[in-house]
Amino acid sequence: MDMKKALVTGGAGFVGSHLCDRLLKEGKEVICIDNFFTGSKKNVLHLLDNPFFELVRHDVTMPYFVEIDEIYNLACPASPIHYQYNPIKTIKTSVMGAINMLGLAKRIDARILQASTSEVYGDPIVHPQTEDYWGNVNPWGPRSCYDEGKRSAETLFMDYHLQNNVDIKVIRIFNTYGPRMHPNDGRVVSNFIIQALKGDDITIYGDGLQTRSFQYVDDLVEGMIRMMRTGKDFTGPVNIGNPNEFTIQQLAETVIRLTKSKSKIVNLKATKDDPAKRKPDITLAKEKLNGWEPTIQLDEGLKYTIDYFKKTLNL
Ligand code: NAD
Ligand code: UDP
């Protein structure tokens, strides 16, 4: 039998590059398309000699045609600093990227997975967040280009499924961290680690009482692979995240402890529309993804990430 071929959009990014590694290990042929906005060839450099890996510079706002069996649609900047840099491009990437990839899936009868996000819940009133919660999103705030883009993409996925019987899978990813995060992308885990390693002030936006639930990247990739293997009748959306919830203050203290840093914590102005709390309910994922649950908790995952930044930034 032929090897299965997978297309990964945004495959040179943080999560996408780990997914490419894993798909190749599973014996798949992988085509990675990326416009290198926040991703980098460096993230997949170690794969370039692999004859079953192909790297293509392409922007998903333009159509792309290729014969493949499954599509993982990850192309979209994920950190607030990057997605707010060019908000129109961000929403175009989510919406036109979804249309182009769904059109491809329809045409060649491929299964397609959308990397959606916990941001579809906005600043949630329901806690922890379950998949049936519709969310609390500001449609014209600084986060809207990302949140509403991802919400529209979910709508498009469901409409292509209902109208054209496209075989879709939708996962809602909660804050994920690990090696290969972009050092300048401004997300909290990479920021705090780099600040701690350099001995700079640790910058908390606001009072630090806001919460997030942090997932190590390998747990996410395992969830993605399992989701892709579920039966056609299960489309999702399904939450993929680690339900252990921390305040941002606790995260800062943990990073300082693990790096043995002398950095001080400073409180800066809170950012607009910053969700006050976030924690996934993963009951559905456990049930539908064969008992899937995160296996790497914060201290362990942070240690791997700290080692990565120490090595790559010579700190
Ligand atoms: P990332 O920014 O590292 O990766 C995104 C990748 O998409 C990059 O390689 C970037 O160059 C590429 N890209 C952006 N716009 C593109 C376009 N128009 N055409 C082609 N490629 C384009 O971010 P990440 O953390 O790896 O996130 C991957 C996916 O997972 C994103 O869709 C993101 O929304 C989703 N997600 C991530 C998290 C998280 O915490 N990491 C949480 C929720 C959802
Ligand atoms: N944050 C912070 N200091 C930083 C970066 C982020 O206090 O240097 C806070 C941010 O305000 C938010 C949380 O950490 O409350 C998570 O931010 P991130 O950008 O990582 O992800 P998101 O807000 O998209 O969950």
mmCIF file of C-alpha atoms and ligand atoms in Angstrom:
data_model
loop_
_atom_site.group_PDB
_atom_site.id
_atom_site.type_symbol
_atom_site.label_atom_id
_atom_site.label_comp_id
_atom_site.label_asym_id
_atom_site.label_seq_id
_atom_site.Cartn_x
_atom_site.Cartn_y
_atom_site.Cartn_z
ATOM 1 C CA MET A 1 0.000 0.000 0.000
ATOM 2 C CA ASP A 2 1.138 3.576 -0.680
ATOM 3 C CA MET A 3 2.290 5.732 2.248
ATOM 4 C CA LYS A 4 -0.382 8.133 3.424
ATOM 5 C CA LYS A 5 0.396 11.733 2.537
ATOM 6 C CA ALA A 6 -0.298 14.564 4.949
ATOM 7 C CA LEU A 7 -0.341 18.291 4.249
ATOM 8 C CA VAL A 8 0.557 20.523 7.208
ATOM 9 C CA THR A 9 -0.168 24.238 6.756
ATOM 10 C CA GLY A 10 1.923 26.395 9.095
ATOM 11 C CA GLY A 11 4.251 23.397 9.389
ATOM 12 C CA ALA A 12 7.362 25.526 9.945
ATOM 13 C CA GLY A 13 5.854 27.074 13.073
ATOM 14 C CA PHE A 14 6.154 26.029 16.689
ATOM 15 C CA VAL A 15 3.367 23.405 16.851
ATOM 16 C CA GLY A 16 3.468 22.555 13.137
ATOM 17 C CA SER A 17 7.130 21.539 13.187
ATOM 18 C CA HIS A 18 6.519 19.112 16.076
ATOM 19 C CA LEU A 19 3.543 17.719 14.186
ATOM 20 C CA CYS A 20 5.687 17.192 11.044
ATOM 21 C CA ASP A 21 8.244 15.289 13.168
ATOM 22 C CA ARG A 22 5.559 13.045 14.561
ATOM 23 C CA LEU A 23 3.813 12.359 11.227
ATOM 24 C CA LEU A 24 7.110 11.348 9.641
ATOM 25 C CA LYS A 25 7.797 9.022 12.600
ATOM 26 C CA GLU A 26 4.394 7.458 11.991
ATOM 27 C CA GLY A 27 5.497 6.606 8.432
ATOM 28 C CA LYS A 28 3.610 9.355 6.610
ATOM 29 C CA GLU A 29 4.861 11.461 3.756
ATOM 30 C CA VAL A 30 4.598 15.130 4.752
ATOM 31 C CA ILE A 31 4.185 18.271 2.686
ATOM 32 C CA CYS A 32 4.673 21.383 4.805
ATOM 33 C CA ILE A 33 3.472 24.721 3.469
ATOM 34 C CA ASP A 34 4.327 27.972 5.202
ATOM 35 C CA ASN A 35 4.820 31.649 4.357
ATOM 36 C CA PHE A 36 7.437 31.966 7.143
ATOM 37 C CA PHE A 37 5.674 34.893 8.814
ATOM 38 C CA THR A 38 6.197 33.517 12.321
ATOM 39 C CA GLY A 39 7.631 30.142 11.368
ATOM 40 C CA SER A 40 11.158 29.459 10.282
ATOM 41 C CA LYS A 41 13.121 27.046 8.131
ATOM 42 C CA LYS A 42 15.233 26.444 11.236
ATOM 43 C CA ASN A 43 12.305 24.626 12.879
ATOM 44 C CA VAL A 44 12.343 21.994 10.127
ATOM 45 C CA LEU A 45 16.014 22.127 9.125
ATOM 46 C CA HIS A 46 16.568 18.652 10.551
ATOM 47 C CA LEU A 47 13.883 17.285 8.184
ATOM 48 C CA LEU A 48 15.149 18.760 4.928
ATOM 49 C CA ASP A 49 17.256 15.696 4.070
ATOM 50 C CA ASN A 50 14.317 13.362 4.616
ATOM 51 C CA PRO A 51 13.017 12.282 1.178
ATOM 52 C CA PHE A 52 9.519 11.939 2.613
ATOM 53 C CA PHE A 53 9.436 15.596 3.709
ATOM 54 C CA GLU A 54 8.776 18.516 1.389
ATOM 55 C CA LEU A 55 8.889 22.193 2.382
ATOM 56 C CA VAL A 56 6.984 24.660 0.196
ATOM 57 C CA ARG A 57 6.823 28.442 0.587
ATOM 58 C CA HIS A 58 3.166 29.226 0.124
ATOM 59 C CA ASP A 59 0.580 31.557 1.612
ATOM 60 C CA VAL A 60 -2.738 29.872 2.464
ATOM 61 C CA THR A 61 -4.723 32.947 1.435
ATOM 62 C CA MET A 62 -3.965 31.664 -2.095
ATOM 63 C CA PRO A 63 -5.318 28.311 -3.346
ATOM 64 C CA TYR A 64 -2.988 25.317 -3.289
ATOM 65 C CA PHE A 65 -3.508 22.043 -5.113
ATOM 66 C CA VAL A 66 -1.849 18.750 -4.280
ATOM 67 C CA GLU A 67 -2.847 15.085 -3.962
ATOM 68 C CA ILE A 68 -2.867 14.134 -0.294
ATOM 69 C CA ASP A 69 -4.949 12.072 2.140
ATOM 70 C CA GLU A 70 -5.178 14.392 5.116
ATOM 71 C CA ILE A 71 -4.728 18.081 5.901
ATOM 72 C CA TYR A 72 -3.742 19.665 9.204
ATOM 73 C CA ASN A 73 -4.628 23.356 8.935
ATOM 74 C CA LEU A 74 -2.391 25.276 11.361
ATOM 75 C CA ALA A 75 -1.377 28.313 9.322
ATOM 76 C CA CYS A 76 -2.097 31.425 11.409
ATOM 77 C CA PRO A 77 0.056 33.513 13.747
ATOM 78 C CA ALA A 78 -0.843 32.532 17.313
ATOM 79 C CA SER A 79 0.781 35.047 19.635
ATOM 80 C CA PRO A 80 -1.097 38.294 20.331
ATOM 81 C CA ILE A 81 1.891 40.430 19.282
ATOM 82 C CA HIS A 82 2.167 38.668 15.945
ATOM 83 C CA TYR A 83 -1.525 38.376 15.141
ATOM 84 C CA GLN A 84 -2.097 42.047 16.015
ATOM 85 C CA TYR A 85 0.823 43.200 13.816
ATOM 86 C CA ASN A 86 -1.369 43.006 10.701
ATOM 87 C CA PRO A 87 -4.928 42.236 11.859
ATOM 88 C CA ILE A 88 -6.437 42.213 8.352
ATOM 89 C CA LYS A 89 -3.897 39.639 7.230
ATOM 90 C CA THR A 90 -4.624 37.566 10.349
ATOM 91 C CA ILE A 91 -8.347 37.297 9.679
ATOM 92 C CA LYS A 92 -7.707 36.714 5.961
ATOM 93 C CA THR A 93 -5.373 33.866 6.857
ATOM 94 C CA SER A 94 -8.010 32.187 9.030
ATOM 95 C CA VAL A 95 -10.955 32.724 6.695
ATOM 96 C CA MET A 96 -9.386 32.437 3.236
ATOM 97 C CA GLY A 97 -7.007 29.749 4.472
ATOM 98 C CA ALA A 98 -9.995 27.733 5.674
ATOM 99 C CA ILE A 99 -11.862 28.248 2.378
ATOM 100 C CA ASN A 100 -8.828 27.234 0.300
ATOM 101 C CA MET A 101 -8.019 24.182 2.389
ATOM 102 C CA LEU A 102 -11.666 23.071 2.664
ATOM 103 C CA GLY A 103 -12.004 23.476 -1.107
ATOM 104 C CA LEU A 104 -8.955 21.269 -1.548
ATOM 105 C CA ALA A 105 -10.310 18.677 0.909
ATOM 106 C CA LYS A 106 -13.642 18.629 -0.924
ATOM 107 C CA ARG A 107 -12.023 18.254 -4.323
ATOM 108 C CA ILE A 108 -9.675 15.397 -3.438
ATOM 109 C CA ASP A 109 -11.821 13.834 -0.680
ATOM 110 C CA ALA A 110 -9.223 14.352 2.059
ATOM 111 C CA ARG A 111 -9.867 14.475 5.785
ATOM 112 C CA ILE A 112 -9.100 17.919 7.256
ATOM 113 C CA LEU A 113 -8.312 19.043 10.800
ATOM 114 C CA GLN A 114 -8.629 22.651 11.925
ATOM 115 C CA ALA A 115 -6.386 24.025 14.682
ATOM 116 C CA SER A 116 -8.994 26.155 16.399
ATOM 117 C CA THR A 117 -8.444 27.768 19.757
ATOM 118 C CA SER A 118 -9.696 28.383 23.266
ATOM 119 C CA GLU A 119 -9.927 32.031 22.131
ATOM 120 C CA VAL A 120 -13.300 31.150 20.556
ATOM 121 C CA TYR A 121 -14.547 31.319 24.176
ATOM 122 C CA GLY A 122 -13.195 34.883 24.489
ATOM 123 C CA ASP A 123 -13.238 36.148 28.089
ATOM 124 C CA PRO A 124 -15.298 33.209 29.314
ATOM 125 C CA ILE A 125 -18.194 33.401 31.724
ATOM 126 C CA VAL A 126 -18.456 29.588 31.916
ATOM 127 C CA HIS A 127 -15.543 28.028 33.802
ATOM 128 C CA PRO A 128 -14.023 25.561 33.023
ATOM 129 C CA GLN A 129 -14.903 25.837 29.352
ATOM 130 C CA THR A 130 -16.948 23.065 27.763
ATOM 131 C CA GLU A 131 -17.383 22.696 24.012
ATOM 132 C CA ASP A 132 -21.086 23.628 24.153
ATOM 133 C CA TYR A 133 -20.276 27.108 25.528
ATOM 134 C CA TRP A 134 -20.691 29.749 22.780
ATOM 135 C CA GLY A 135 -18.182 32.162 24.244
ATOM 136 C CA ASN A 136 -17.898 35.837 25.125
ATOM 137 C CA VAL A 137 -15.925 37.516 22.340
ATOM 138 C CA ASN A 138 -15.575 41.215 21.578
ATOM 139 C CA PRO A 139 -16.107 41.493 17.778
ATOM 140 C CA TRP A 140 -14.068 44.687 17.397
ATOM 141 C CA GLY A 141 -11.316 44.620 20.004
ATOM 142 C CA PRO A 142 -7.586 44.057 19.505
ATOM 143 C CA ARG A 143 -8.011 40.263 19.775
ATOM 144 C CA SER A 144 -10.960 40.065 17.354
ATOM 145 C CA CYS A 145 -8.934 39.483 14.171
ATOM 146 C CA TYR A 146 -7.731 36.232 15.718
ATOM 147 C CA ASP A 147 -10.783 35.194 17.758
ATOM 148 C CA GLU A 148 -13.388 35.997 15.109
ATOM 149 C CA GLY A 149 -11.169 34.635 12.339
ATOM 150 C CA LYS A 150 -10.959 31.317 14.154
ATOM 151 C CA ARG A 151 -14.703 31.378 14.905
ATOM 152 C CA SER A 152 -15.455 31.997 11.208
ATOM 153 C CA ALA A 153 -13.124 29.178 10.265
ATOM 154 C CA GLU A 154 -15.069 26.847 12.579
ATOM 155 C CA THR A 155 -18.311 27.965 10.886
ATOM 156 C CA LEU A 156 -16.805 27.281 7.459
ATOM 157 C CA PHE A 157 -15.633 23.844 8.564
ATOM 158 C CA MET A 158 -19.102 22.913 9.818
ATOM 159 C CA ASP A 159 -20.809 24.316 6.703
ATOM 160 C CA TYR A 160 -18.523 22.404 4.328
ATOM 161 C CA HIS A 161 -19.246 19.295 6.381
ATOM 162 C CA LEU A 162 -23.021 19.759 6.382
ATOM 163 C CA GLN A 163 -23.340 21.034 2.817
ATOM 164 C CA ASN A 164 -20.606 19.060 1.021
ATOM 165 C CA ASN A 165 -19.983 16.154 3.379
ATOM 166 C CA VAL A 166 -16.328 17.137 3.863
ATOM 167 C CA ASP A 167 -14.665 14.931 6.486
ATOM 168 C CA ILE A 168 -13.746 17.516 9.141
ATOM 169 C CA LYS A 169 -12.115 17.476 12.579
ATOM 170 C CA VAL A 170 -12.030 20.581 14.768
ATOM 171 C CA ILE A 171 -9.868 20.886 17.879
ATOM 172 C CA ARG A 172 -9.789 23.858 20.241
ATOM 173 C CA ILE A 173 -6.235 24.219 21.495
ATOM 174 C CA PHE A 174 -5.526 25.802 24.893
ATOM 175 C CA ASN A 175 -2.241 27.640 25.692
ATOM 176 C CA THR A 176 0.565 25.390 24.512
ATOM 177 C CA TYR A 177 4.299 25.848 25.058
ATOM 178 C CA GLY A 178 7.561 24.043 24.415
ATOM 179 C CA PRO A 179 10.785 24.089 22.405
ATOM 180 C CA ARG A 180 10.713 26.035 19.106
ATOM 181 C CA MET A 181 8.418 28.781 20.374
ATOM 182 C CA HIS A 182 9.587 31.947 18.674
ATOM 183 C CA PRO A 183 11.808 33.803 21.187
ATOM 184 C CA ASN A 184 10.232 37.157 20.268
ATOM 185 C CA ASP A 185 6.649 36.121 19.949
ATOM 186 C CA GLY A 186 5.703 37.670 23.261
ATOM 187 C CA ARG A 187 3.747 34.762 24.680
ATOM 188 C CA VAL A 188 3.962 34.423 28.396
ATOM 189 C CA VAL A 189 5.969 31.209 28.751
ATOM 190 C CA SER A 190 8.728 32.192 26.324
ATOM 191 C CA ASN A 191 8.807 35.758 27.665
ATOM 192 C CA PHE A 192 9.192 34.691 31.296
ATOM 193 C CA ILE A 193 11.824 32.036 30.556
ATOM 194 C CA ILE A 194 13.960 34.375 28.456
ATOM 195 C CA GLN A 195 13.618 37.207 30.993
ATOM 196 C CA ALA A 196 14.556 34.844 33.831
ATOM 197 C CA LEU A 197 17.573 33.427 31.989
ATOM 198 C CA LYS A 198 18.834 36.918 31.143
ATOM 199 C CA GLY A 199 18.190 38.227 34.675
ATOM 200 C CA ASP A 200 15.765 40.834 33.309
ATOM 201 C CA ASP A 201 12.559 41.865 35.065
ATOM 202 C CA ILE A 202 9.689 39.404 34.663
ATOM 203 C CA THR A 203 6.855 41.439 33.127
ATOM 204 C CA ILE A 204 3.388 40.588 34.406
ATOM 205 C CA TYR A 205 0.614 42.428 32.551
ATOM 206 C CA GLY A 206 -1.915 43.457 35.186
ATOM 207 C CA ASP A 207 -2.168 42.015 38.693
ATOM 208 C CA GLY A 208 -1.101 38.503 37.686
ATOM 209 C CA LEU A 209 -4.294 36.954 39.035
ATOM 210 C CA GLN A 210 -5.529 36.049 35.547
ATOM 211 C CA THR A 211 -5.229 32.322 34.907
ATOM 212 C CA ARG A 212 -4.176 30.060 32.064
ATOM 213 C CA SER A 213 -3.826 26.275 31.802
ATOM 214 C CA PHE A 214 -0.568 25.355 30.101
ATOM 215 C CA GLN A 215 -0.152 22.330 27.857
ATOM 216 C CA TYR A 216 3.181 20.876 26.749
ATOM 217 C CA VAL A 217 3.450 20.587 22.969
ATOM 218 C CA ASP A 218 3.892 16.771 22.863
ATOM 219 C CA ASP A 219 0.535 16.295 24.589
ATOM 220 C CA LEU A 220 -1.119 18.510 21.982
ATOM 221 C CA VAL A 221 0.463 16.601 19.079
ATOM 222 C CA GLU A 222 -0.716 13.306 20.569
ATOM 223 C CA GLY A 223 -4.249 14.750 20.795
ATOM 224 C CA MET A 224 -4.103 15.934 17.167
ATOM 225 C CA ILE A 225 -3.009 12.536 15.886
ATOM 226 C CA ARG A 226 -5.715 10.761 17.878
ATOM 227 C CA MET A 227 -8.353 13.210 16.652
ATOM 228 C CA MET A 228 -7.361 12.553 13.047
ATOM 229 C CA ARG A 229 -7.917 8.821 13.651
ATOM 230 C CA THR A 230 -11.455 9.123 15.057
ATOM 231 C CA GLY A 231 -14.444 7.831 13.080
ATOM 232 C CA LYS A 232 -16.068 10.013 10.417
ATOM 233 C CA ASP A 233 -19.111 10.675 12.601
ATOM 234 C CA PHE A 234 -17.044 12.640 15.167
ATOM 235 C CA THR A 235 -16.263 16.123 13.886
ATOM 236 C CA GLY A 236 -15.592 17.905 17.188
ATOM 237 C CA PRO A 237 -15.107 20.617 18.250
ATOM 238 C CA VAL A 238 -13.102 19.126 21.075
ATOM 239 C CA ASN A 239 -10.931 20.896 23.654
ATOM 240 C CA ILE A 240 -7.264 19.867 23.725
ATOM 241 C CA GLY A 241 -5.503 21.350 26.711
ATOM 242 C CA ASN A 242 -4.105 20.687 30.144
ATOM 243 C CA PRO A 243 -6.733 21.386 32.824
ATOM 244 C CA ASN A 244 -4.174 22.316 35.500
ATOM 245 C CA GLU A 245 -4.813 26.019 35.998
ATOM 246 C CA PHE A 246 -2.249 28.583 37.223
ATOM 247 C CA THR A 247 -2.269 32.306 37.827
ATOM 248 C CA ILE A 248 0.278 34.243 35.804
ATOM 249 C CA GLN A 249 1.904 35.202 39.137
ATOM 250 C CA GLN A 250 2.332 31.470 39.930
ATOM 251 C CA LEU A 251 3.831 30.887 36.499
ATOM 252 C CA ALA A 252 6.350 33.699 37.070
ATOM 253 C CA GLU A 253 7.354 32.240 40.455
ATOM 254 C CA THR A 254 7.689 28.729 38.975
ATOM 255 C CA VAL A 255 9.941 29.966 36.168
ATOM 256 C CA ILE A 256 12.119 31.872 38.663
ATOM 257 C CA ARG A 257 12.415 28.743 40.837
ATOM 258 C CA LEU A 258 13.304 26.427 37.938
ATOM 259 C CA THR A 259 15.863 28.788 36.415
ATOM 260 C CA LYS A 260 17.252 29.829 39.847
ATOM 261 C CA SER A 261 17.000 33.366 38.505
ATOM 262 C CA LYS A 262 17.546 36.599 40.404
ATOM 263 C CA SER A 263 14.992 38.408 38.240
ATOM 264 C CA LYS A 264 12.373 40.593 39.925
ATOM 265 C CA ILE A 265 8.686 40.446 39.080
ATOM 266 C CA VAL A 266 7.209 43.756 37.881
ATOM 267 C CA ASN A 267 3.562 44.523 37.194
ATOM 268 C CA LEU A 268 2.836 46.459 33.998
ATOM 269 C CA LYS A 269 -0.458 47.746 32.596
ATOM 270 C CA ALA A 270 -2.976 44.998 31.787
ATOM 271 C CA THR A 271 -3.653 44.438 28.085
ATOM 272 C CA LYS A 272 -7.116 45.193 26.673
ATOM 273 C CA ASP A 273 -9.658 42.353 26.638
ATOM 274 C CA ASP A 274 -7.231 39.955 28.339
ATOM 275 C CA PRO A 275 -9.308 36.906 29.368
ATOM 276 C CA ALA A 276 -9.478 36.706 33.174
ATOM 277 C CA LYS A 277 -9.441 32.912 33.361
ATOM 278 C CA ARG A 278 -9.100 29.916 31.119
ATOM 279 C CA LYS A 279 -9.239 26.190 31.786
ATOM 280 C CA PRO A 280 -10.406 23.404 29.507
ATOM 281 C CA ASP A 281 -12.962 20.787 30.417
ATOM 282 C CA ILE A 282 -11.439 17.748 28.689
ATOM 283 C CA THR A 283 -14.179 15.195 29.410
ATOM 284 C CA LEU A 284 -15.083 14.960 25.714
ATOM 285 C CA ALA A 285 -11.460 14.511 24.600
ATOM 286 C CA LYS A 286 -10.947 11.692 27.109
ATOM 287 C CA GLU A 287 -14.071 9.941 25.895
ATOM 288 C CA LYS A 288 -13.572 10.345 22.151
ATOM 289 C CA LEU A 289 -9.765 10.176 21.910
ATOM 290 C CA ASN A 290 -9.193 6.858 23.576
ATOM 291 C CA GLY A 291 -8.505 8.138 27.079
ATOM 292 C CA TRP A 292 -6.252 10.974 25.872
ATOM 293 C CA GLU A 293 -5.080 13.312 28.612
ATOM 294 C CA PRO A 294 -1.963 15.414 29.154
ATOM 295 C CA THR A 295 0.977 13.482 30.589
ATOM 296 C CA ILE A 296 3.570 16.243 30.996
ATOM 297 C CA GLN A 297 2.888 18.666 33.825
ATOM 298 C CA LEU A 298 4.145 22.232 34.153
ATOM 299 C CA ASP A 299 7.473 21.738 35.986
ATOM 300 C CA GLU A 300 8.638 19.012 33.614
ATOM 301 C CA GLY A 301 7.517 20.800 30.453
ATOM 302 C CA LEU A 302 9.088 24.063 31.607
ATOM 303 C CA LYS A 303 12.403 22.280 32.228
ATOM 304 C CA TYR A 304 12.497 21.031 28.612
ATOM 305 C CA THR A 305 11.609 24.507 27.364
ATOM 306 C CA ILE A 306 14.191 26.223 29.583
ATOM 307 C CA ASP A 307 16.878 23.814 28.272
ATOM 308 C CA TYR A 308 15.862 24.660 24.718
ATOM 309 C CA PHE A 309 16.131 28.424 25.213
ATOM 310 C CA LYS A 310 19.424 28.058 27.111
ATOM 311 C CA LYS A 311 20.896 26.165 24.153
ATOM 312 C CA THR A 312 19.455 28.162 21.271
ATOM 313 C CA LEU A 313 20.025 31.603 22.789
ATOM 314 C CA ASN A 314 23.356 30.726 24.449
ATOM 315 C CA LEU A 315 22.078 31.818 27.871
HETATM 316 P P1 NAD B 1 3.214 29.843 15.129
HETATM 317 O O1 NAD B 1 3.022 31.288 14.895
HETATM 318 O O2 NAD B 1 4.523 29.342 15.615
HETATM 319 O O3 NAD B 1 2.855 29.007 13.826
HETATM 320 C C1 NAD B 1 2.011 29.464 12.810
HETATM 321 C C2 NAD B 1 2.642 29.107 11.473
HETATM 322 O O4 NAD B 1 1.752 29.521 10.420
HETATM 323 C C3 NAD B 1 3.966 29.825 11.227
HETATM 324 O O5 NAD B 1 4.907 28.910 10.716
HETATM 325 C C4 NAD B 1 3.612 30.902 10.220
HETATM 326 O O6 NAD B 1 4.710 31.302 9.434
HETATM 327 C C5 NAD B 1 2.519 30.215 9.434
HETATM 328 N N1 NAD B 1 1.619 31.135 8.737
HETATM 329 C C6 NAD B 1 1.021 32.255 9.240
HETATM 330 N N2 NAD B 1 0.263 32.827 8.313
HETATM 331 C C7 NAD B 1 0.373 32.074 7.186
HETATM 332 C C8 NAD B 1 -0.174 32.148 5.882
HETATM 333 N N3 NAD B 1 -0.994 33.158 5.517
HETATM 334 N N4 NAD B 1 0.157 31.200 4.976
HETATM 335 C C9 NAD B 1 1.000 30.190 5.315
HETATM 336 N N5 NAD B 1 1.546 30.061 6.536
HETATM 337 C C10 NAD B 1 1.235 30.995 7.453
HETATM 338 O O7 NAD B 1 2.048 29.410 16.134
HETATM 339 P P2 NAD B 1 1.731 28.011 16.823
HETATM 340 O O8 NAD B 1 1.703 28.235 18.274
HETATM 341 O O9 NAD B 1 2.579 26.940 16.261
HETATM 342 O O10 NAD B 1 0.233 27.795 16.368
HETATM 343 C C11 NAD B 1 -0.120 26.865 15.345
HETATM 344 C C12 NAD B 1 -1.636 26.822 15.198
HETATM 345 O O11 NAD B 1 -2.234 26.396 16.425
HETATM 346 C C13 NAD B 1 -2.253 28.195 14.879
HETATM 347 O O12 NAD B 1 -3.308 28.007 13.972
HETATM 348 C C14 NAD B 1 -2.790 28.654 16.203
HETATM 349 O O13 NAD B 1 -3.884 29.517 16.047
HETATM 350 C C15 NAD B 1 -3.197 27.336 16.845
HETATM 351 N N6 NAD B 1 -3.188 27.474 18.322
HETATM 352 C C16 NAD B 1 -2.012 27.518 19.017
HETATM 353 C C17 NAD B 1 -2.038 27.691 20.383
HETATM 354 C C18 NAD B 1 -0.777 27.746 21.195
HETATM 355 O O14 NAD B 1 -0.871 27.991 22.398
HETATM 356 N N7 NAD B 1 0.384 27.522 20.655
HETATM 357 C C19 NAD B 1 -3.271 27.812 21.056
HETATM 358 C C20 NAD B 1 -4.441 27.779 20.305
HETATM 359 C C21 NAD B 1 -4.394 27.590 18.938
HETATM 360 N N1 UDP B 2 1.399 37.940 29.938
HETATM 361 C C1 UDP B 2 2.162 38.586 30.903
HETATM 362 N N2 UDP B 2 3.429 38.947 30.593
HETATM 363 C C2 UDP B 2 4.001 38.687 29.392
HETATM 364 C C3 UDP B 2 3.228 38.037 28.402
HETATM 365 C C4 UDP B 2 1.919 37.691 28.703
HETATM 366 O O1 UDP B 2 1.696 38.824 32.024
HETATM 367 O O2 UDP B 2 5.182 39.042 29.201
HETATM 368 C C5 UDP B 2 0.027 37.511 30.291
HETATM 369 C C6 UDP B 2 -1.042 37.992 29.334
HETATM 370 O O3 UDP B 2 -1.503 39.277 29.709
HETATM 371 C C7 UDP B 2 -2.103 36.922 29.513
HETATM 372 C C8 UDP B 2 -1.285 35.644 29.796
HETATM 373 O O4 UDP B 2 -0.006 36.102 30.234
HETATM 374 O O5 UDP B 2 -2.886 37.202 30.655
HETATM 375 C C9 UDP B 2 -1.124 34.749 28.596
HETATM 376 O O6 UDP B 2 -0.648 35.530 27.522
HETATM 377 P P1 UDP B 2 -0.192 34.895 26.131
HETATM 378 O O7 UDP B 2 0.123 36.030 25.226
HETATM 379 O O8 UDP B 2 0.850 33.862 26.339
HETATM 380 O O9 UDP B 2 -1.474 34.092 25.589
HETATM 381 P P2 UDP B 2 -3.057 34.383 25.526
HETATM 382 O O10 UDP B 2 -3.353 35.712 26.149
HETATM 383 O O11 UDP B 2 -3.345 34.363 24.086
HETATM 384 O O12 UDP B 2 -3.648 33.288 26.293
#
